[in-house]
PDB file of C-alpha atoms and ligand atoms in Angstrom:
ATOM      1  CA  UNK Y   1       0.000   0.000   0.000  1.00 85.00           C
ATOM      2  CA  UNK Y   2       1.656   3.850  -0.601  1.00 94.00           C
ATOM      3  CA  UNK Y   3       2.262   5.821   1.969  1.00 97.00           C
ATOM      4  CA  UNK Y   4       1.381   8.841   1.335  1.00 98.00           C
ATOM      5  CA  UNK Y   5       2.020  12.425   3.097  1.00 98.00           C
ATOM      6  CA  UNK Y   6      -0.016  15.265   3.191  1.00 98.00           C
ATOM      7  CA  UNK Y   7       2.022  18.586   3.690  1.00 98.00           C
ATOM      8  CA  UNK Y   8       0.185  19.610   7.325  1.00 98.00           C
ATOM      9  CA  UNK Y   9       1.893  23.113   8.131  1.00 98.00           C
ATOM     10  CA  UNK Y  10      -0.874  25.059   7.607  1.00 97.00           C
ATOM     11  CA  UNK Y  11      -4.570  24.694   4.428  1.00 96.00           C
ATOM     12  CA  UNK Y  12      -7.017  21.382   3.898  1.00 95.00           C
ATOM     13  CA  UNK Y  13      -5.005  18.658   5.131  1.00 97.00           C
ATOM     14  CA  UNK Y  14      -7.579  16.892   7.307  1.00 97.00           C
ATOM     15  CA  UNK Y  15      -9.980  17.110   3.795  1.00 97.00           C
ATOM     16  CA  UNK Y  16      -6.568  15.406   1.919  1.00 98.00           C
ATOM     17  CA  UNK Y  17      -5.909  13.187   4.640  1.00 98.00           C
ATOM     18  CA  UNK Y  18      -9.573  11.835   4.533  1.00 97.00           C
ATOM     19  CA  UNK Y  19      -9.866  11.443   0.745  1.00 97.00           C
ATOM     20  CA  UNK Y  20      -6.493   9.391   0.480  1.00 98.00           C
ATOM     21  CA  UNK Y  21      -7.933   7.536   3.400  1.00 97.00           C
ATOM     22  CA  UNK Y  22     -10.606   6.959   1.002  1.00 97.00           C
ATOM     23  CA  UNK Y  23      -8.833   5.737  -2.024  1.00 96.00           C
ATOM     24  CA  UNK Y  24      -6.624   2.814   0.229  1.00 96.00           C
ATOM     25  CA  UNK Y  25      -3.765   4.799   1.254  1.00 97.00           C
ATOM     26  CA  UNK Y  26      -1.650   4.539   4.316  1.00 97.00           C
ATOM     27  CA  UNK Y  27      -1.905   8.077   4.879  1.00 98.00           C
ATOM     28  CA  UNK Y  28       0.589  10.252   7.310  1.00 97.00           C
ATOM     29  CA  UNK Y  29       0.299  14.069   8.169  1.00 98.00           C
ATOM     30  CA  UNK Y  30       3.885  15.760   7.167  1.00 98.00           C
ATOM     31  CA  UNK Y  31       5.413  18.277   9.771  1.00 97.00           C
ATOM     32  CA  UNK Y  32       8.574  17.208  10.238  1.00 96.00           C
ATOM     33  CA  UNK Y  33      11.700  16.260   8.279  1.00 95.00           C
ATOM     34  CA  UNK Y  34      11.265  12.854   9.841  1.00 95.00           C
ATOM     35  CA  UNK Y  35       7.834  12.366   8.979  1.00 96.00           C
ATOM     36  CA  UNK Y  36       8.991  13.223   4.909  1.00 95.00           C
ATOM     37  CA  UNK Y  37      11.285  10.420   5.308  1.00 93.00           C
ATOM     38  CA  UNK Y  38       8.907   8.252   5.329  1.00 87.00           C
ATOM     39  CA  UNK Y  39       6.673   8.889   2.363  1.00 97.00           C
ATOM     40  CA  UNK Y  40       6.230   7.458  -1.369  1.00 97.00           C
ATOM     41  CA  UNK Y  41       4.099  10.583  -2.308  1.00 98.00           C
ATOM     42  CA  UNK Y  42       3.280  14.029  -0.449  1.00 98.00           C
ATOM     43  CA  UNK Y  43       0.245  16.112  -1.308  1.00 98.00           C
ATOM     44  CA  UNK Y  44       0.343  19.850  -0.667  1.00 98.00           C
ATOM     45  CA  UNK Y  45      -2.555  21.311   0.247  1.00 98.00           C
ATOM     46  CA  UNK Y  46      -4.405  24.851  -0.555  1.00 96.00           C
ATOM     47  CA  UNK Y  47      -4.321  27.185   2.203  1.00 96.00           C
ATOM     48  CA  UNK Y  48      -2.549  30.435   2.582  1.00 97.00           C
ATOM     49  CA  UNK Y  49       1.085  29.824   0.202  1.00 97.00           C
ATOM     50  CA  UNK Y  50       2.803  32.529   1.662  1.00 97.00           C
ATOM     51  CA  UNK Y  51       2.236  31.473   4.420  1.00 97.00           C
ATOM     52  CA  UNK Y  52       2.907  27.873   3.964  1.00 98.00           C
ATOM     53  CA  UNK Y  53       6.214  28.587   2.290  1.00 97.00           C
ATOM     54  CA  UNK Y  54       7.266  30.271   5.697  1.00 97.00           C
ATOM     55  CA  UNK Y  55       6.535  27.561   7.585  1.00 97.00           C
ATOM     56  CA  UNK Y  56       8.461  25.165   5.148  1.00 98.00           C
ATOM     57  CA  UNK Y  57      11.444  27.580   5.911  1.00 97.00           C
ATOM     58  CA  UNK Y  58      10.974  28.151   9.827  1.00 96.00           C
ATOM     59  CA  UNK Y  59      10.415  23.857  10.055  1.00 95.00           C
ATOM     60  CA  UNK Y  60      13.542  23.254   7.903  1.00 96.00           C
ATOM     61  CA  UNK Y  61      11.638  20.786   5.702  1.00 97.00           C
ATOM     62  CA  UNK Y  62      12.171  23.238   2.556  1.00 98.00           C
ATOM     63  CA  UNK Y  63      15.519  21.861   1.471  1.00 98.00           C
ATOM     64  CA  UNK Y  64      15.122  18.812   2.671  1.00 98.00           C
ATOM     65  CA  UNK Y  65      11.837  18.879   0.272  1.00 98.00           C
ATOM     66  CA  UNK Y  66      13.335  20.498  -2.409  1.00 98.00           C
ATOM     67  CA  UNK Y  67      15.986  17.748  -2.328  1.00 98.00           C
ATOM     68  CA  UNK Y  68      13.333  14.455  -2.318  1.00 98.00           C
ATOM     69  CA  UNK Y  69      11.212  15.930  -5.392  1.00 98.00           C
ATOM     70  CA  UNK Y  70      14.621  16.641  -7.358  1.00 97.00           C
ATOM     71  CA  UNK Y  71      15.207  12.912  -6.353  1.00 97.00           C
ATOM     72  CA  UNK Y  72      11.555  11.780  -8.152  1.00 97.00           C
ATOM     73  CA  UNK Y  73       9.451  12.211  -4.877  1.00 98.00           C
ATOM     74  CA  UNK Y  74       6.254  12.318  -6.305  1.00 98.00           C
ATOM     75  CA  UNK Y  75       4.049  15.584  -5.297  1.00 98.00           C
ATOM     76  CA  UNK Y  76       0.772  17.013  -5.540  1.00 98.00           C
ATOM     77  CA  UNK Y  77       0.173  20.561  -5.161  1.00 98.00           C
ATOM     78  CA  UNK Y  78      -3.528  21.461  -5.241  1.00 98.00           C
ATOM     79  CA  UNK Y  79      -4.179  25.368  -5.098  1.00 97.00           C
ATOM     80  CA  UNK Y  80      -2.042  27.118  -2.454  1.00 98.00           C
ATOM     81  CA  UNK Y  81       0.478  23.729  -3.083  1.00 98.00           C
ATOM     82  CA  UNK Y  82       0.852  24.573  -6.809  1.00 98.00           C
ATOM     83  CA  UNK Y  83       1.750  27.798  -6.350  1.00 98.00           C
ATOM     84  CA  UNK Y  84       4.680  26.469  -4.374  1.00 98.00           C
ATOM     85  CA  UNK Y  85       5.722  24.075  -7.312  1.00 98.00           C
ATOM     86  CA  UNK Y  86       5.692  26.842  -9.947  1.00 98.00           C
ATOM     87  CA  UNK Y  87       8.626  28.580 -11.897  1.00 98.00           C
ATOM     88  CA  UNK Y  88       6.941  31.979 -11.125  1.00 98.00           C
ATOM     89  CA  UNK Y  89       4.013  33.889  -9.653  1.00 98.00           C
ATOM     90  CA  UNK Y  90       2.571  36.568 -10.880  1.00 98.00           C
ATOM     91  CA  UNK Y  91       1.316  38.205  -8.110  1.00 97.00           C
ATOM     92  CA  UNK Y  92       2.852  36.930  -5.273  1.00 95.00           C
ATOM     93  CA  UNK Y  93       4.551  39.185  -2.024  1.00 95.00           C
ATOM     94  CA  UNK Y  94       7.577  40.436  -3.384  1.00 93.00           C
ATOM     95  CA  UNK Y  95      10.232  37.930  -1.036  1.00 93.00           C
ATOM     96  CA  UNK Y  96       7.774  34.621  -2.251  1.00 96.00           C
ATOM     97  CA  UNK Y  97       9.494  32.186  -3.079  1.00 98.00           C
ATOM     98  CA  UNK Y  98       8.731  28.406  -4.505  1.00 98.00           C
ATOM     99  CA  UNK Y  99      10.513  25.560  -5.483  1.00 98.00           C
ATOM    100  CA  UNK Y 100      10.516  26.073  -9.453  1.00 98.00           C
ATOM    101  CA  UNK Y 101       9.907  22.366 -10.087  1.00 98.00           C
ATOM    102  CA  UNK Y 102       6.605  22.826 -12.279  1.00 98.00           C
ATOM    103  CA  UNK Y 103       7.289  25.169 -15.979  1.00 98.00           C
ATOM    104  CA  UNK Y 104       4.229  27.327 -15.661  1.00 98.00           C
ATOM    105  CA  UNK Y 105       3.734  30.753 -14.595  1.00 98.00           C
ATOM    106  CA  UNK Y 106       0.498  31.274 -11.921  1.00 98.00           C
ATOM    107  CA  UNK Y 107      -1.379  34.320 -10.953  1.00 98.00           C
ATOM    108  CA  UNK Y 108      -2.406  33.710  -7.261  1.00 97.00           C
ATOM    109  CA  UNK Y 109      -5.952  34.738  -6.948  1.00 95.00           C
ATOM    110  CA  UNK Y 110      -6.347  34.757 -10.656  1.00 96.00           C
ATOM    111  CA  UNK Y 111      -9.803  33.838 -10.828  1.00 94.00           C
ATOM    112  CA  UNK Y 112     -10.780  36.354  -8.746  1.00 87.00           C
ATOM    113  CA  UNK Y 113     -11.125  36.900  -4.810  1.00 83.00           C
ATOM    114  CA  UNK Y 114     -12.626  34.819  -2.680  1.00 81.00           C
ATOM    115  CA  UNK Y 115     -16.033  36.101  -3.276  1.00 82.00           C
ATOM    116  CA  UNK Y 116     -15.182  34.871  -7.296  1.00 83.00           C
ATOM    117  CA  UNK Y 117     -14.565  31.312  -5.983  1.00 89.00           C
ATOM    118  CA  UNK Y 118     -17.075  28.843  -7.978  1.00 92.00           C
ATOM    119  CA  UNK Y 119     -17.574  25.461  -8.842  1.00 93.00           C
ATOM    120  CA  UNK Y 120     -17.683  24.181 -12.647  1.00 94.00           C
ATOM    121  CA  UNK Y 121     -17.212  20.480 -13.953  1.00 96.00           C
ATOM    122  CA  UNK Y 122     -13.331  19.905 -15.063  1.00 96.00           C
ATOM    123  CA  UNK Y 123     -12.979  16.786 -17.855  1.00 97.00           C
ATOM    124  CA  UNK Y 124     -10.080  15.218 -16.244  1.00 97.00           C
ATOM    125  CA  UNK Y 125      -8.478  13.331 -19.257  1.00 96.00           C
ATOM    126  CA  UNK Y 126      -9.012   9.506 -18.733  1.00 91.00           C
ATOM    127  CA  UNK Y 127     -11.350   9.921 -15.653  1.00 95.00           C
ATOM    128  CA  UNK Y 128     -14.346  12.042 -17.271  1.00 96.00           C
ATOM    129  CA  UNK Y 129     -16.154  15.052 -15.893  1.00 97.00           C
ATOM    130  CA  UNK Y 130     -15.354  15.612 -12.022  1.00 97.00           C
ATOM    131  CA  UNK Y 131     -16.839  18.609  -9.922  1.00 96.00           C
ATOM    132  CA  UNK Y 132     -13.950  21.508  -9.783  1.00 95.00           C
ATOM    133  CA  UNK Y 133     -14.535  23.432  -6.612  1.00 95.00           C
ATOM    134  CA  UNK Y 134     -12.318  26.723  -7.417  1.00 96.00           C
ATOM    135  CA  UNK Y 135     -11.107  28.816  -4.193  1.00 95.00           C
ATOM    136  CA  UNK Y 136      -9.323  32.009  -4.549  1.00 94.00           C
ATOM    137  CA  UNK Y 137      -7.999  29.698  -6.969  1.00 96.00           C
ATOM    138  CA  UNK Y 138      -4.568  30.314  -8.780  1.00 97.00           C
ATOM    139  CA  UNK Y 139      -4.608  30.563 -12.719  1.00 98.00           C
ATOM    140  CA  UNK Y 140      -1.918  29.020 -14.657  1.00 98.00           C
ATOM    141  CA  UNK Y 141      -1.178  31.795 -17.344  1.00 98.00           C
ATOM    142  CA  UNK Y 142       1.629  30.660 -19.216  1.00 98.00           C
ATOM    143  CA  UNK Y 143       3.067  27.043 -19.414  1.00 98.00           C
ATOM    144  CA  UNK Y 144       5.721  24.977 -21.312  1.00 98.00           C
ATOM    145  CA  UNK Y 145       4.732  23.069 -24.023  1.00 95.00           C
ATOM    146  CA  UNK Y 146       6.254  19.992 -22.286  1.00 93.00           C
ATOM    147  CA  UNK Y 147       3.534  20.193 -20.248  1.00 97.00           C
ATOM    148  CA  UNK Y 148       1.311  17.115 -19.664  1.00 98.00           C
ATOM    149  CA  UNK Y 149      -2.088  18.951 -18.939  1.00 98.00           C
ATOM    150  CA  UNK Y 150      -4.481  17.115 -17.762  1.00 98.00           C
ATOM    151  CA  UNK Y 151      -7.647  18.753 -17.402  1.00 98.00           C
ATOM    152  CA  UNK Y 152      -8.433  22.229 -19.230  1.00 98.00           C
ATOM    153  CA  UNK Y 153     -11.376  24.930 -18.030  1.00 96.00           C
ATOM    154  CA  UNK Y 154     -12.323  28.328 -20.008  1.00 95.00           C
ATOM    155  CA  UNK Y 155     -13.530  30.804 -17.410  1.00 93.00           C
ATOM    156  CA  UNK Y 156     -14.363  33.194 -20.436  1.00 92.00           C
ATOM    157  CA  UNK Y 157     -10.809  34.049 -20.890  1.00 93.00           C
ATOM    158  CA  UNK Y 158      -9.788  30.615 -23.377  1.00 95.00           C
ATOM    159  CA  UNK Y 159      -8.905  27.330 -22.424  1.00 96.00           C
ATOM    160  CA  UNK Y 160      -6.067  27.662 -19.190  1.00 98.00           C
ATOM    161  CA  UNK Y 161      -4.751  24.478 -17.677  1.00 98.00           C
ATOM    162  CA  UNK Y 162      -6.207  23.771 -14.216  1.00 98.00           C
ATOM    163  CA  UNK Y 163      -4.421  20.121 -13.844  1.00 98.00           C
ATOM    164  CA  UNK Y 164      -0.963  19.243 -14.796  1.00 98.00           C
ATOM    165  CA  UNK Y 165       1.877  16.814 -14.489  1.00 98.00           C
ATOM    166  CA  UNK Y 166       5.386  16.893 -15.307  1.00 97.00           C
ATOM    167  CA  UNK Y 167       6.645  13.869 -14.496  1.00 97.00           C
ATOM    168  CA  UNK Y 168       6.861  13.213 -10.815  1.00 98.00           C
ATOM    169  CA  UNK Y 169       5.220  16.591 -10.042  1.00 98.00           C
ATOM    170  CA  UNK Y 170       1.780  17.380 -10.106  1.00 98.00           C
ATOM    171  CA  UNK Y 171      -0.279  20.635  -9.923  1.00 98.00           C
ATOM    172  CA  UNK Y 172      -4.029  21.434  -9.814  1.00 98.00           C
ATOM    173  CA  UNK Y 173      -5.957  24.995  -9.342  1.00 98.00           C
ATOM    174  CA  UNK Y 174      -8.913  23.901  -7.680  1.00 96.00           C
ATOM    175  CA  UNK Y 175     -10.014  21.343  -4.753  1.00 96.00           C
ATOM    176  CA  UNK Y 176     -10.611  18.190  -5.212  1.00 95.00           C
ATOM    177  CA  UNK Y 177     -10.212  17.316  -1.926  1.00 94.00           C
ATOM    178  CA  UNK Y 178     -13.273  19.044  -0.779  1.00 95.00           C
ATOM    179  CA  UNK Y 179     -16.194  17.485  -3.268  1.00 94.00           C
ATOM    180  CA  UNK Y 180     -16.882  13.275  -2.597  1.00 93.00           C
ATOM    181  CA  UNK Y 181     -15.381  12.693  -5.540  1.00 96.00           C
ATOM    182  CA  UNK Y 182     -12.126  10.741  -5.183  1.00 97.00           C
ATOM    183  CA  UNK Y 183     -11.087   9.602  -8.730  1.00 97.00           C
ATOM    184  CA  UNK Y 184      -8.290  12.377  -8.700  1.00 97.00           C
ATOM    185  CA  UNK Y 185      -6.324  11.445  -6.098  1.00 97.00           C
ATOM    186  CA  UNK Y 186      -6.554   7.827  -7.305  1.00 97.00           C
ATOM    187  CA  UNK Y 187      -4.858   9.324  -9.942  1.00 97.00           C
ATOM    188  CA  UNK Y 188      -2.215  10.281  -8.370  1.00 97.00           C
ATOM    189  CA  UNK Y 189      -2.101   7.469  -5.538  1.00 97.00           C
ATOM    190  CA  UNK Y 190      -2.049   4.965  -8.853  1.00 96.00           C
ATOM    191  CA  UNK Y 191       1.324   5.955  -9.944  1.00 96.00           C
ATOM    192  CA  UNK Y 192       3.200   5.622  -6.618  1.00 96.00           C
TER     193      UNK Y 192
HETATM  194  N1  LIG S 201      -4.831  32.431  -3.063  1.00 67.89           N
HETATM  195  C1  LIG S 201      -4.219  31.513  -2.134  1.00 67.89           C
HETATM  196  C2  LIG S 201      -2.714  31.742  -2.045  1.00 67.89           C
HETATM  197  O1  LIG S 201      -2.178  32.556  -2.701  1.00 67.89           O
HETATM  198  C3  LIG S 201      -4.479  30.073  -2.530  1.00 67.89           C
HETATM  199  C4  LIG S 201      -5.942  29.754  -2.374  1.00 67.89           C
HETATM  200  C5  LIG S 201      -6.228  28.354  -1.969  1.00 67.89           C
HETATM  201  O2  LIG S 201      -5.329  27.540  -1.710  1.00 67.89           O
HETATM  202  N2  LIG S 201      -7.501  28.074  -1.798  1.00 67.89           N
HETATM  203  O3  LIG S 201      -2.061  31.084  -1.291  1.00 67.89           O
END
């Protein structure tokens, strides 16, 4: 069975925690360098990024993490989490940081403030149509053409990727940790 992580500094990690539960992981919450050790696959949550990228570099885990996905630790960054796997953000506080792992740019908030937030079906390529639950959700604006992309949404502006791999790294704009549909973290929990 993986053993998978889910970033717990700060964002959704009980709602990650619950769904890999869900889908037959052995599922550990990640706050220490110790409990990285330990994992086949990490999932990093939405919350507040700037805020979890401080606490990566107050808890020491950020080189340490930075190190493992270089290595082909397999990660998930949903919302606040793929804004800490991008090459840039648009928008971001001027000393933010992330671990440039992902070759896409992302405007934080780019669909609008949290009063924007909405939910629209995503067509997750090879799963079908899944609920997308978007949160002060970040908008990938520019992207390599390398780029698997996995799931596409038009919010009136063209077609913008909203879930992406590259390899061992994995992005995604919106939640789907927080609808009761679990097909796309079997996704990822099927190639560890
Ligand atoms: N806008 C938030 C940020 O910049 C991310 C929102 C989310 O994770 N729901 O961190």
């Amino acid at each position: 069975m993986a053993r998978v992580g889910v970033l717990a500094l700060q964002g959704d990690v009980r709602e990650h925690l619950a769904m890999l539960e869900g889908v037959g992981a052995d599922v550990v919450a990640v706050r220490s360098i110790d409990e990285l050790d330990d994992v086949d696959g990490l999932v990093m949550p939405g919350g507040e990024s700037t805020t979890i990228a401080y606490l990566l570099t107050t808890s020491g885990l950020r080189p340490v993490l930075e190190k493992k996905i270089e290595d082909g630790l397999a990660v998930f960054g949903t919302c606040a989490g793929l804004i800490l796997l991008a090459h840039e953000i648009l928008d971001g506080r001027s000393d933010q940081w992330s671990f440039d792992v992902l070759p896409l740019s992302v405007r934080r908030n780019g669909y609008g403030r949290q009063i924007a937030s909405f939910e629209s079906t995503v067509h997750v390529k090879g799963v079908g149509e899944v609920p997308g639950v978007f949160i002060r959700a970040p908008k990938i604006e520019t992207w390599s053409n390398d780029l698997d992309v996995l799931a596409w949404h038009d919010h009136g502006d063209g077609e913008h990727p909203v879930l992406v791999r590259q390899g061992n790294v994995w992005g995604c704009s919106f939640h789907p940790e927080l609808t009761d549909d679990d097909r796309v973290h079997r996704l990822f929990v099927d190639t560890l």
